GROMACS .gro file of C-alpha atoms in nm:
model
  478
    1UNK     CA    1   7.781   2.691  14.900
    2UNK     CA    2   7.931   2.384  14.737
    3UNK     CA    3   8.009   2.080  14.947
    4UNK     CA    4   8.362   2.053  15.083
    5UNK     CA    5   8.565   1.860  14.823
    6UNK     CA    6   8.869   1.771  15.026
    7UNK     CA    7   8.966   1.418  15.072
    8UNK     CA    8   8.836   1.077  14.982
    9UNK     CA    9   9.100   0.963  15.230
   10UNK     CA   10   9.030   1.270  15.443
   11UNK     CA   11   9.058   1.643  15.410
   12UNK     CA   12   9.334   1.789  15.200
   13UNK     CA   13   9.610   1.813  15.452
   14UNK     CA   14   9.872   2.074  15.520
   15UNK     CA   15  10.080   1.872  15.766
   16UNK     CA   16  10.335   2.022  15.996
   17UNK     CA   17  10.670   2.012  15.816
   18UNK     CA   18  11.020   2.092  15.931
   19UNK     CA   19  10.973   2.469  15.941
   20UNK     CA   20  10.628   2.452  16.097
   21UNK     CA   21  10.749   2.213  16.364
   22UNK     CA   22  11.038   2.443  16.448
   23UNK     CA   23  10.805   2.742  16.475
   24UNK     CA   24  10.554   2.548  16.683
   25UNK     CA   25  10.826   2.426  16.915
   26UNK     CA   26  10.960   2.775  16.966
   27UNK     CA   27  10.612   2.910  17.033
   28UNK     CA   28  10.525   2.644  17.287
   29UNK     CA   29  10.856   2.694  17.462
   30UNK     CA   30  10.793   3.066  17.495
   31UNK     CA   31  10.425   3.070  17.582
   32UNK     CA   32  10.265   2.908  17.886
   33UNK     CA   33   9.911   2.781  17.852
   34UNK     CA   34   9.718   2.680  17.545
   35UNK     CA   35   9.778   2.832  17.204
   36UNK     CA   36   9.462   2.876  16.996
   37UNK     CA   37   9.483   2.945  16.624
   38UNK     CA   38   9.253   3.221  16.506
   39UNK     CA   39   9.004   3.112  16.240
   40UNK     CA   40   9.067   3.225  15.884
   41UNK     CA   41   8.892   3.552  15.801
   42UNK     CA   42   8.562   3.527  15.619
   43UNK     CA   43   8.574   3.620  15.253
   44UNK     CA   44   8.446   3.950  15.129
   45UNK     CA   45   8.405   4.048  14.766
   46UNK     CA   46   8.766   4.153  14.713
   47UNK     CA   47   8.940   3.890  14.927
   48UNK     CA   48   9.233   3.701  14.770
   49UNK     CA   49   9.163   3.391  14.566
   50UNK     CA   50   9.263   3.154  14.844
   51UNK     CA   51   9.010   3.296  15.089
   52UNK     CA   52   8.721   3.235  14.849
   53UNK     CA   53   8.857   2.891  14.765
   54UNK     CA   54   8.888   2.795  15.132
   55UNK     CA   55   8.524   2.882  15.192
   56UNK     CA   56   8.431   2.616  14.936
   57UNK     CA   57   8.677   2.353  15.052
   58UNK     CA   58   8.859   2.410  14.723
   59UNK     CA   59   9.223   2.459  14.635
   60UNK     CA   60   9.354   2.730  14.404
   61UNK     CA   61   9.721   2.668  14.346
   62UNK     CA   62  10.026   2.783  14.155
   63UNK     CA   63  10.344   2.620  14.033
   64UNK     CA   64  10.629   2.791  14.217
   65UNK     CA   65  11.004   2.809  14.155
   66UNK     CA   66  11.244   2.848  14.447
   67UNK     CA   67  11.474   3.076  14.249
   68UNK     CA   68  11.194   3.329  14.201
   69UNK     CA   69  11.073   3.290  14.560
   70UNK     CA   70  11.423   3.376  14.679
   71UNK     CA   71  11.490   3.665  14.444
   72UNK     CA   72  11.161   3.835  14.355
   73UNK     CA   73  10.966   3.991  14.641
   74UNK     CA   74  10.655   4.064  14.430
   75UNK     CA   75  10.641   3.705  14.309
   76UNK     CA   76  10.681   3.580  14.664
   77UNK     CA   77  10.415   3.812  14.804
   78UNK     CA   78  10.154   3.724  14.541
   79UNK     CA   79  10.221   3.352  14.581
   80UNK     CA   80  10.165   3.371  14.956
   81UNK     CA   81   9.862   3.599  14.937
   82UNK     CA   82   9.662   3.442  14.656
   83UNK     CA   83   9.718   3.065  14.661
   84UNK     CA   84   9.642   2.795  14.916
   85UNK     CA   85   9.817   2.519  14.721
   86UNK     CA   86  10.153   2.488  14.549
   87UNK     CA   87  10.337   2.260  14.308
   88UNK     CA   88  10.716   2.271  14.265
   89UNK     CA   89  10.802   2.356  13.905
   90UNK     CA   90  11.127   2.159  13.893
   91UNK     CA   91  11.251   2.113  14.247
   92UNK     CA   92  11.124   1.755  14.290
   93UNK     CA   93  11.197   1.623  13.942
   94UNK     CA   94  11.448   1.342  13.899
   95UNK     CA   95  11.731   1.547  13.743
   96UNK     CA   96  11.718   1.783  14.041
   97UNK     CA   97  11.676   1.534  14.323
   98UNK     CA   98  11.904   1.251  14.203
   99UNK     CA   99  12.151   1.384  13.942
  100UNK     CA  100  12.370   1.076  13.984
  101UNK     CA  101  12.277   0.738  14.123
  102UNK     CA  102  12.226   0.749  14.497
  103UNK     CA  103  12.339   1.114  14.513
  104UNK     CA  104  12.025   1.283  14.641
  105UNK     CA  105  12.006   1.662  14.646
  106UNK     CA  106  11.708   1.801  14.839
  107UNK     CA  107  11.812   2.162  14.896
  108UNK     CA  108  11.571   2.324  14.643
  109UNK     CA  109  11.285   2.091  14.737
  110UNK     CA  110  11.338   2.160  15.108
  111UNK     CA  111  11.325   2.536  15.043
  112UNK     CA  112  11.004   2.491  14.846
  113UNK     CA  113  10.848   2.289  15.127
  114UNK     CA  114  10.948   2.546  15.387
  115UNK     CA  115  10.777   2.826  15.191
  116UNK     CA  116  10.463   2.622  15.129
  117UNK     CA  117  10.431   2.513  15.490
  118UNK     CA  118  10.503   2.860  15.627
  119UNK     CA  119  10.215   2.990  15.413
  120UNK     CA  120   9.970   2.706  15.490
  121UNK     CA  121   9.970   2.566  15.137
  122UNK     CA  122   9.873   2.216  15.033
  123UNK     CA  123  10.158   2.060  14.835
  124UNK     CA  124  10.138   1.852  14.520
  125UNK     CA  125  10.461   1.655  14.478
  126UNK     CA  126  10.568   1.667  14.113
  127UNK     CA  127  10.680   1.425  13.981
  128UNK     CA  128  10.828   1.083  14.064
  129UNK     CA  129  10.834   0.887  13.735
  130UNK     CA  130  10.849   1.078  13.406
  131UNK     CA  131  11.016   1.025  13.071
  132UNK     CA  132  11.148   1.382  13.066
  133UNK     CA  133  11.400   1.569  13.282
  134UNK     CA  134  11.573   1.242  13.360
  135UNK     CA  135  11.948   1.252  13.424
  136UNK     CA  136  12.148   1.068  13.156
  137UNK     CA  137  12.246   0.792  13.396
  138UNK     CA  138  11.880   0.684  13.412
  139UNK     CA  139  11.777   0.745  13.054
  140UNK     CA  140  12.087   0.597  12.892
  141UNK     CA  141  12.141   0.304  13.126
  142UNK     CA  142  12.139  -0.038  12.966
  143UNK     CA  143  11.913  -0.178  13.236
  144UNK     CA  144  11.769  -0.519  13.296
  145UNK     CA  145  11.413  -0.523  13.429
  146UNK     CA  146  11.534  -0.603  13.779
  147UNK     CA  147  11.795  -0.328  13.774
  148UNK     CA  148  11.562  -0.054  13.651
  149UNK     CA  149  11.287  -0.154  13.891
  150UNK     CA  150  11.540  -0.121  14.175
  151UNK     CA  151  11.649   0.220  14.045
  152UNK     CA  152  11.286   0.337  14.031
  153UNK     CA  153  11.203   0.199  14.375
  154UNK     CA  154  11.514   0.354  14.532
  155UNK     CA  155  11.422   0.693  14.385
  156UNK     CA  156  11.062   0.675  14.504
  157UNK     CA  157  11.169   0.559  14.849
  158UNK     CA  158  11.415   0.846  14.887
  159UNK     CA  159  11.202   1.131  14.749
  160UNK     CA  160  10.855   1.032  14.870
  161UNK     CA  161  11.006   0.901  15.191
  162UNK     CA  162  11.182   1.227  15.268
  163UNK     CA  163  10.852   1.416  15.262
  164UNK     CA  164  10.644   1.137  15.413
  165UNK     CA  165  10.338   1.289  15.577
  166UNK     CA  166  10.405   1.634  15.429
  167UNK     CA  167  10.273   1.592  15.074
  168UNK     CA  168   9.898   1.583  15.009
  169UNK     CA  169   9.921   1.451  14.652
  170UNK     CA  170  10.195   1.285  14.449
  171UNK     CA  171  10.201   1.296  14.070
  172UNK     CA  172  10.342   0.945  14.065
  173UNK     CA  173  10.355   0.889  13.689
  174UNK     CA  174  10.350   1.177  13.442
  175UNK     CA  175  10.267   1.187  13.069
  176UNK     CA  176  10.264   0.813  13.001
  177UNK     CA  177  10.049   0.814  12.684
  178UNK     CA  178  10.088   0.958  12.334
  179UNK     CA  179   9.814   1.157  12.161
  180UNK     CA  180   9.664   0.848  11.998
  181UNK     CA  181   9.629   0.675  12.335
  182UNK     CA  182   9.923   0.440  12.286
  183UNK     CA  183  10.193   0.404  12.549
  184UNK     CA  184  10.470   0.661  12.529
  185UNK     CA  185  10.811   0.502  12.465
  186UNK     CA  186  11.042   0.568  12.760
  187UNK     CA  187  11.316   0.393  12.949
  188UNK     CA  188  11.050   0.277  13.194
  189UNK     CA  189  10.796   0.148  12.942
  190UNK     CA  190  11.058   0.004  12.708
  191UNK     CA  191  11.221  -0.192  12.989
  192UNK     CA  192  10.940  -0.270  13.232
  193UNK     CA  193  10.632  -0.260  13.012
  194UNK     CA  194  10.305  -0.097  13.113
  195UNK     CA  195  10.327  -0.251  13.458
  196UNK     CA  196  10.573   0.017  13.567
  197UNK     CA  197  10.278   0.244  13.648
  198UNK     CA  198  10.119   0.001  13.894
  199UNK     CA  199  10.462  -0.073  14.039
  200UNK     CA  200  10.529   0.297  14.095
  201UNK     CA  201  10.189   0.355  14.253
  202UNK     CA  202  10.228   0.064  14.493
  203UNK     CA  203  10.579   0.167  14.590
  204UNK     CA  204  10.477   0.529  14.653
  205UNK     CA  205  10.192   0.407  14.874
  206UNK     CA  206  10.453   0.227  15.085
  207UNK     CA  207  10.689   0.524  15.097
  208UNK     CA  208  10.421   0.784  15.185
  209UNK     CA  209  10.109   0.597  15.300
  210UNK     CA  210   9.885   0.897  15.366
  211UNK     CA  211   9.954   1.082  15.042
  212UNK     CA  212   9.707   1.060  14.755
  213UNK     CA  213   9.847   0.904  14.439
  214UNK     CA  214   9.776   1.058  14.100
  215UNK     CA  215   9.847   1.024  13.729
  216UNK     CA  216   9.896   1.347  13.532
  217UNK     CA  217   9.903   1.449  13.165
  218UNK     CA  218   9.834   1.719  12.904
  219UNK     CA  219   9.581   1.719  12.619
  220UNK     CA  220   9.335   1.513  12.822
  221UNK     CA  221   9.101   1.803  12.895
  222UNK     CA  222   8.829   1.679  12.662
  223UNK     CA  223   8.713   1.332  12.564
  224UNK     CA  224   8.963   1.201  12.311
  225UNK     CA  225   9.188   0.901  12.244
  226UNK     CA  226   9.439   1.008  12.506
  227UNK     CA  227   9.189   1.074  12.785
  228UNK     CA  228   9.014   0.749  12.692
  229UNK     CA  229   9.343   0.568  12.749
  230UNK     CA  230   9.362   0.716  13.099
  231UNK     CA  231   9.000   0.626  13.166
  232UNK     CA  232   9.060   0.264  13.066
  233UNK     CA  233   9.387   0.246  13.261
  234UNK     CA  234   9.219   0.389  13.570
  235UNK     CA  235   8.945   0.127  13.547
  236UNK     CA  236   9.204  -0.149  13.513
  237UNK     CA  237   9.417  -0.025  13.803
  238UNK     CA  238   9.118   0.012  14.033
  239UNK     CA  239   8.993  -0.334  13.939
  240UNK     CA  240   9.334  -0.474  14.033
  241UNK     CA  241   9.332  -0.296  14.368
  242UNK     CA  242   9.624  -0.071  14.273
  243UNK     CA  243   9.625   0.247  14.486
  244UNK     CA  244   9.510   0.533  14.263
  245UNK     CA  245   9.334   0.840  14.398
  246UNK     CA  246   9.322   1.097  14.121
  247UNK     CA  247   9.373   1.211  13.764
  248UNK     CA  248   9.553   1.538  13.698
  249UNK     CA  249   9.441   1.723  13.385
  250UNK     CA  250   9.720   1.967  13.307
  251UNK     CA  251   9.535   2.228  13.099
  252UNK     CA  252   9.800   2.387  12.877
  253UNK     CA  253   9.549   2.554  12.644
  254UNK     CA  254   9.532   2.790  12.346
  255UNK     CA  255   9.327   3.107  12.370
  256UNK     CA  256   8.985   3.065  12.212
  257UNK     CA  257   9.046   2.699  12.127
  258UNK     CA  258   8.927   2.510  12.432
  259UNK     CA  259   8.831   2.149  12.367
  260UNK     CA  260   8.468   2.057  12.411
  261UNK     CA  261   8.336   1.836  12.687
  262UNK     CA  262   8.573   1.940  12.966
  263UNK     CA  263   8.310   1.905  13.239
  264UNK     CA  264   8.187   1.574  13.100
  265UNK     CA  265   8.541   1.438  13.096
  266UNK     CA  266   8.600   1.545  13.456
  267UNK     CA  267   8.269   1.390  13.557
  268UNK     CA  268   8.344   1.049  13.409
  269UNK     CA  269   8.666   1.018  13.611
  270UNK     CA  270   8.485   1.136  13.923
  271UNK     CA  271   8.220   0.872  13.858
  272UNK     CA  272   8.495   0.610  13.899
  273UNK     CA  273   8.544   0.738  14.254
  274UNK     CA  274   8.859   0.931  14.163
  275UNK     CA  275   8.942   1.289  14.239
  276UNK     CA  276   9.024   1.521  13.951
  277UNK     CA  277   9.220   1.846  13.940
  278UNK     CA  278   9.331   2.093  13.676
  279UNK     CA  279   9.700   2.079  13.761
  280UNK     CA  280   9.897   2.305  13.524
  281UNK     CA  281   9.654   2.558  13.379
  282UNK     CA  282   9.768   2.829  13.141
  283UNK     CA  283   9.601   2.977  12.833
  284UNK     CA  284   9.853   3.100  12.579
  285UNK     CA  285   9.786   3.388  12.341
  286UNK     CA  286   9.945   3.455  12.004
  287UNK     CA  287  10.145   3.769  12.067
  288UNK     CA  288  10.107   4.059  12.088
  289UNK     CA  289   9.797   4.028  12.304
  290UNK     CA  290   9.527   4.294  12.267
  291UNK     CA  291   9.231   4.365  12.494
  292UNK     CA  292   8.990   4.144  12.301
  293UNK     CA  293   9.232   3.852  12.331
  294UNK     CA  294   9.274   3.913  12.704
  295UNK     CA  295   8.894   3.919  12.737
  296UNK     CA  296   8.873   3.589  12.549
  297UNK     CA  297   9.142   3.447  12.776
  298UNK     CA  298   8.931   3.546  13.075
  299UNK     CA  299   8.633   3.363  12.927
  300UNK     CA  300   8.848   3.055  12.875
  301UNK     CA  301   8.962   3.064  13.238
  302UNK     CA  302   8.597   3.096  13.341
  303UNK     CA  303   8.502   2.793  13.133
  304UNK     CA  304   8.773   2.577  13.291
  305UNK     CA  305   8.700   2.698  13.644
  306UNK     CA  306   8.327   2.641  13.605
  307UNK     CA  307   8.381   2.295  13.457
  308UNK     CA  308   8.582   2.193  13.762
  309UNK     CA  309   8.359   2.363  14.018
  310UNK     CA  310   8.051   2.195  13.870
  311UNK     CA  311   8.183   1.847  13.961
  312UNK     CA  312   8.205   1.756  14.328
  313UNK     CA  313   8.507   1.535  14.264
  314UNK     CA  314   8.711   1.816  14.109
  315UNK     CA  315   8.910   1.946  14.404
  316UNK     CA  316   9.162   2.199  14.273
  317UNK     CA  317   9.280   2.424  13.994
  318UNK     CA  318   9.651   2.506  13.978
  319UNK     CA  319   9.793   2.765  13.737
  320UNK     CA  320  10.138   2.694  13.597
  321UNK     CA  321  10.313   3.000  13.733
  322UNK     CA  322  10.246   3.330  13.903
  323UNK     CA  323  10.310   3.589  13.632
  324UNK     CA  324  10.372   3.601  13.258
  325UNK     CA  325  10.727   3.716  13.330
  326UNK     CA  326  10.853   3.367  13.411
  327UNK     CA  327  10.616   3.151  13.207
  328UNK     CA  328  10.758   2.857  13.017
  329UNK     CA  329  10.530   2.928  12.719
  330UNK     CA  330  10.742   3.171  12.508
  331UNK     CA  331  11.040   2.937  12.520
  332UNK     CA  332  10.839   2.636  12.402
  333UNK     CA  333  10.561   2.779  12.181
  334UNK     CA  334  10.717   3.033  11.948
  335UNK     CA  335  10.508   3.347  11.906
  336UNK     CA  336  10.286   3.274  12.207
  337UNK     CA  337  10.285   3.418  12.557
  338UNK     CA  338  10.083   3.598  12.826
  339UNK     CA  339   9.920   3.276  12.959
  340UNK     CA  340   9.877   3.349  13.330
  341UNK     CA  341   9.672   3.558  13.576
  342UNK     CA  342   9.928   3.837  13.622
  343UNK     CA  343  10.121   4.019  13.353
  344UNK     CA  344  10.497   4.068  13.360
  345UNK     CA  345  10.454   4.381  13.574
  346UNK     CA  346  10.247   4.188  13.830
  347UNK     CA  347   9.924   4.359  13.736
  348UNK     CA  348   9.618   4.136  13.764
  349UNK     CA  349   9.473   4.058  13.423
  350UNK     CA  350   9.111   3.995  13.323
  351UNK     CA  351   9.194   3.626  13.368
  352UNK     CA  352   9.256   3.690  13.738
  353UNK     CA  353   8.918   3.861  13.767
  354UNK     CA  354   8.757   3.563  13.594
  355UNK     CA  355   8.904   3.316  13.842
  356UNK     CA  356   8.815   3.545  14.132
  357UNK     CA  357   8.455   3.566  14.015
  358UNK     CA  358   8.429   3.192  13.957
  359UNK     CA  359   8.536   3.134  14.318
  360UNK     CA  360   8.267   3.370  14.443
  361UNK     CA  361   8.451   3.702  14.460
  362UNK     CA  362   8.401   4.037  14.292
  363UNK     CA  363   8.517   4.070  13.933
  364UNK     CA  364   8.733   4.371  14.017
  365UNK     CA  365   8.564   4.585  13.754
  366UNK     CA  366   8.792   4.450  13.484
  367UNK     CA  367   8.691   4.352  13.131
  368UNK     CA  368   8.621   3.988  13.214
  369UNK     CA  369   8.326   3.774  13.122
  370UNK     CA  370   8.006   3.912  12.971
  371UNK     CA  371   7.729   3.946  13.230
  372UNK     CA  372   7.429   3.713  13.234
  373UNK     CA  373   7.198   3.800  12.947
  374UNK     CA  374   7.477   3.905  12.711
  375UNK     CA  375   7.373   3.604  12.503
  376UNK     CA  376   7.022   3.516  12.391
  377UNK     CA  377   6.910   3.165  12.292
  378UNK     CA  378   6.615   3.040  12.091
  379UNK     CA  379   6.530   2.667  12.105
  380UNK     CA  380   6.268   2.497  11.889
  381UNK     CA  381   6.148   2.145  11.817
  382UNK     CA  382   6.122   2.162  11.439
  383UNK     CA  383   5.981   1.813  11.392
  384UNK     CA  384   5.881   1.524  11.620
  385UNK     CA  385   5.780   1.162  11.562
  386UNK     CA  386   5.736   0.849  11.775
  387UNK     CA  387   6.061   0.845  11.975
  388UNK     CA  388   6.259   1.095  11.768
  389UNK     CA  389   6.274   1.467  11.698
  390UNK     CA  390   6.474   1.740  11.525
  391UNK     CA  391   6.576   2.040  11.731
  392UNK     CA  392   6.720   2.378  11.640
  393UNK     CA  393   6.917   2.611  11.862
  394UNK     CA  394   7.042   2.958  11.783
  395UNK     CA  395   7.229   3.200  12.002
  396UNK     CA  396   7.306   3.568  11.962
  397UNK     CA  397   7.623   3.712  12.113
  398UNK     CA  398   7.525   4.047  12.265
  399UNK     CA  399   7.871   4.132  12.401
  400UNK     CA  400   8.077   4.427  12.284
  401UNK     CA  401   8.376   4.233  12.148
  402UNK     CA  402   8.392   3.928  11.920
  403UNK     CA  403   8.396   3.575  12.053
  404UNK     CA  404   8.695   3.367  11.951
  405UNK     CA  405   8.575   3.016  12.023
  406UNK     CA  406   8.252   2.926  12.202
  407UNK     CA  407   8.085   2.646  12.398
  408UNK     CA  408   7.709   2.630  12.453
  409UNK     CA  409   7.573   2.410  12.731
  410UNK     CA  410   7.222   2.306  12.833
  411UNK     CA  411   7.041   2.024  13.014
  412UNK     CA  412   6.758   1.812  12.880
  413UNK     CA  413   6.476   1.780  13.138
  414UNK     CA  414   6.328   1.443  13.030
  415UNK     CA  415   6.615   1.211  12.944
  416UNK     CA  416   6.637   1.313  12.579
  417UNK     CA  417   6.950   1.214  12.385
  418UNK     CA  418   7.131   1.381  12.096
  419UNK     CA  419   7.187   1.122  11.822
  420UNK     CA  420   7.354   1.350  11.566
  421UNK     CA  421   7.421   1.721  11.528
  422UNK     CA  422   7.550   1.977  11.283
  423UNK     CA  423   7.720   2.319  11.276
  424UNK     CA  424   7.916   2.234  11.591
  425UNK     CA  425   8.085   1.959  11.790
  426UNK     CA  426   7.818   1.787  11.999
  427UNK     CA  427   7.872   1.586  12.316
  428UNK     CA  428   7.641   1.462  12.590
  429UNK     CA  429   7.704   1.329  12.941
  430UNK     CA  430   7.391   1.234  13.132
  431UNK     CA  431   7.139   1.511  13.076
  432UNK     CA  432   7.404   1.775  12.995
  433UNK     CA  433   7.462   1.863  12.631
  434UNK     CA  434   7.768   2.059  12.523
  435UNK     CA  435   7.820   2.193  12.174
  436UNK     CA  436   8.135   2.382  12.078
  437UNK     CA  437   8.224   2.565  11.763
  438UNK     CA  438   8.315   2.393  11.439
  439UNK     CA  439   8.636   2.494  11.263
  440UNK     CA  440   8.451   2.747  11.050
  441UNK     CA  441   8.221   2.926  11.299
  442UNK     CA  442   8.437   2.985  11.605
  443UNK     CA  443   8.452   3.364  11.561
  444UNK     CA  444   8.126   3.541  11.639
  445UNK     CA  445   8.103   3.917  11.597
  446UNK     CA  446   7.932   4.133  11.857
  447UNK     CA  447   7.563   4.102  11.774
  448UNK     CA  448   7.627   3.792  11.563
  449UNK     CA  449   7.404   3.484  11.562
  450UNK     CA  450   7.498   3.116  11.527
  451UNK     CA  451   7.238   2.856  11.428
  452UNK     CA  452   7.272   2.488  11.521
  453UNK     CA  453   7.067   2.176  11.474
  454UNK     CA  454   7.046   1.817  11.588
  455UNK     CA  455   6.846   1.499  11.579
  456UNK     CA  456   6.748   1.344  11.909
  457UNK     CA  457   6.551   1.072  12.080
  458UNK     CA  458   6.292   1.091  12.358
  459UNK     CA  459   6.082   0.847  12.560
  460UNK     CA  460   5.747   1.021  12.523
  461UNK     CA  461   5.799   1.349  12.706
  462UNK     CA  462   6.002   1.613  12.522
  463UNK     CA  463   5.999   1.937  12.719
  464UNK     CA  464   6.238   2.211  12.614
  465UNK     CA  465   6.553   2.298  12.811
  466UNK     CA  466   6.499   2.605  13.028
  467UNK     CA  467   6.852   2.738  13.074
  468UNK     CA  468   7.156   2.777  12.852
  469UNK     CA  469   7.508   2.905  12.910
  470UNK     CA  470   7.761   3.036  12.660
  471UNK     CA  471   8.127   3.011  12.763
  472UNK     CA  472   8.011   2.959  13.119
  473UNK     CA  473   7.776   3.260  13.128
  474UNK     CA  474   7.398   3.234  13.159
  475UNK     CA  475   7.192   3.333  12.855
  476UNK     CA  476   6.839   3.466  12.827
  477UNK     CA  477   6.595   3.224  12.661
  478UNK     CA  478   6.317   3.326  12.426
   0.00000   0.00000   0.00000
């Protein structure tokens, strides 16, 4: 069993909120003596996701919308049964909570909190400072630095202060960089400069001292210019003593097109002493979705889950919704859909089985990931000299349906390093090497073989790797 991941400041908390306090008060008033909470049931193979997650000190969450909780009983039941963490989709965003200056509206957020607390869910507050979903009075104000800083502080004080002690994590600043790693223009950056992030983190720490403070963004799953910008910012903030606890990697992904190096990227943030979470996971499919695409989606979910679970500092995976019925994807990405664990009829998809299996449960018998041994790998040292060598790797896909996108992973046993590679995108973090498909060889037919090669360095001992995995599944080695 993996070590419990919850809490550099302590365990991930589900504090007593308004509803829980009312229920506890009523119970204590009615019952004499000592009330003892029964322990959570032990997981068996077909237990809900949250039971398996709890056994590992892990959080499996969902973004939830109060409107659907109030009006859709199936949505509500699945949310309560399957997830031990929750993020409000829109209920805590600025345009909802403060539509006009000083006019705070907490009705939807309060309802969200009541549901989460009644169902023993850890809450991620989302989000305090963001360039989007701002009311016009904020975005279009002709602010001085002093005025806008006051506006930002007043908002943080009111929202974070209202739920003080009830939120485990706050997404304090959201989506602050562009794809090239430069600062995103916004009313906050344009007026206050890059220091608005540190200001917001410090102010949130005052408003809700026990909450963990996070930054959050999309397209930072792999190692790229944007994730590098977050890595450098995190280093700078920590060096300045600014309170920062975690990096949220959103994970809005395309089926069969996962970026390489997800685990390595998570690991480098964890190595800074930060927590990491996949905060908004969905894997969109070009519609209509057929069974092979759903199977590929399941493999992609497995890859992301395994990347997080492999790093002790990765504490949670949250999917961005409960079912395909209410997903944001079709409205934003034309021609795409079906990104979540349940379809529009609330039937569990192969992606659900993949997540269930990754957490230690049974796969439900669905067409999810290929079993161990459905890929075969051959590794050879083709040439070796002094401190260098050339290696070749080939894998055969023995599954029954084609692969659409692949990632091969292995560990060097003696400190070897890849210096260059071909026929794939190569990355290395520590001893772990990851190679993902190039643009031209991402589709592999059932029974198909892919051959790769690289140049490497060694320090005198050059033993071969002994285990390989393809899309998160163990391969046989010959």
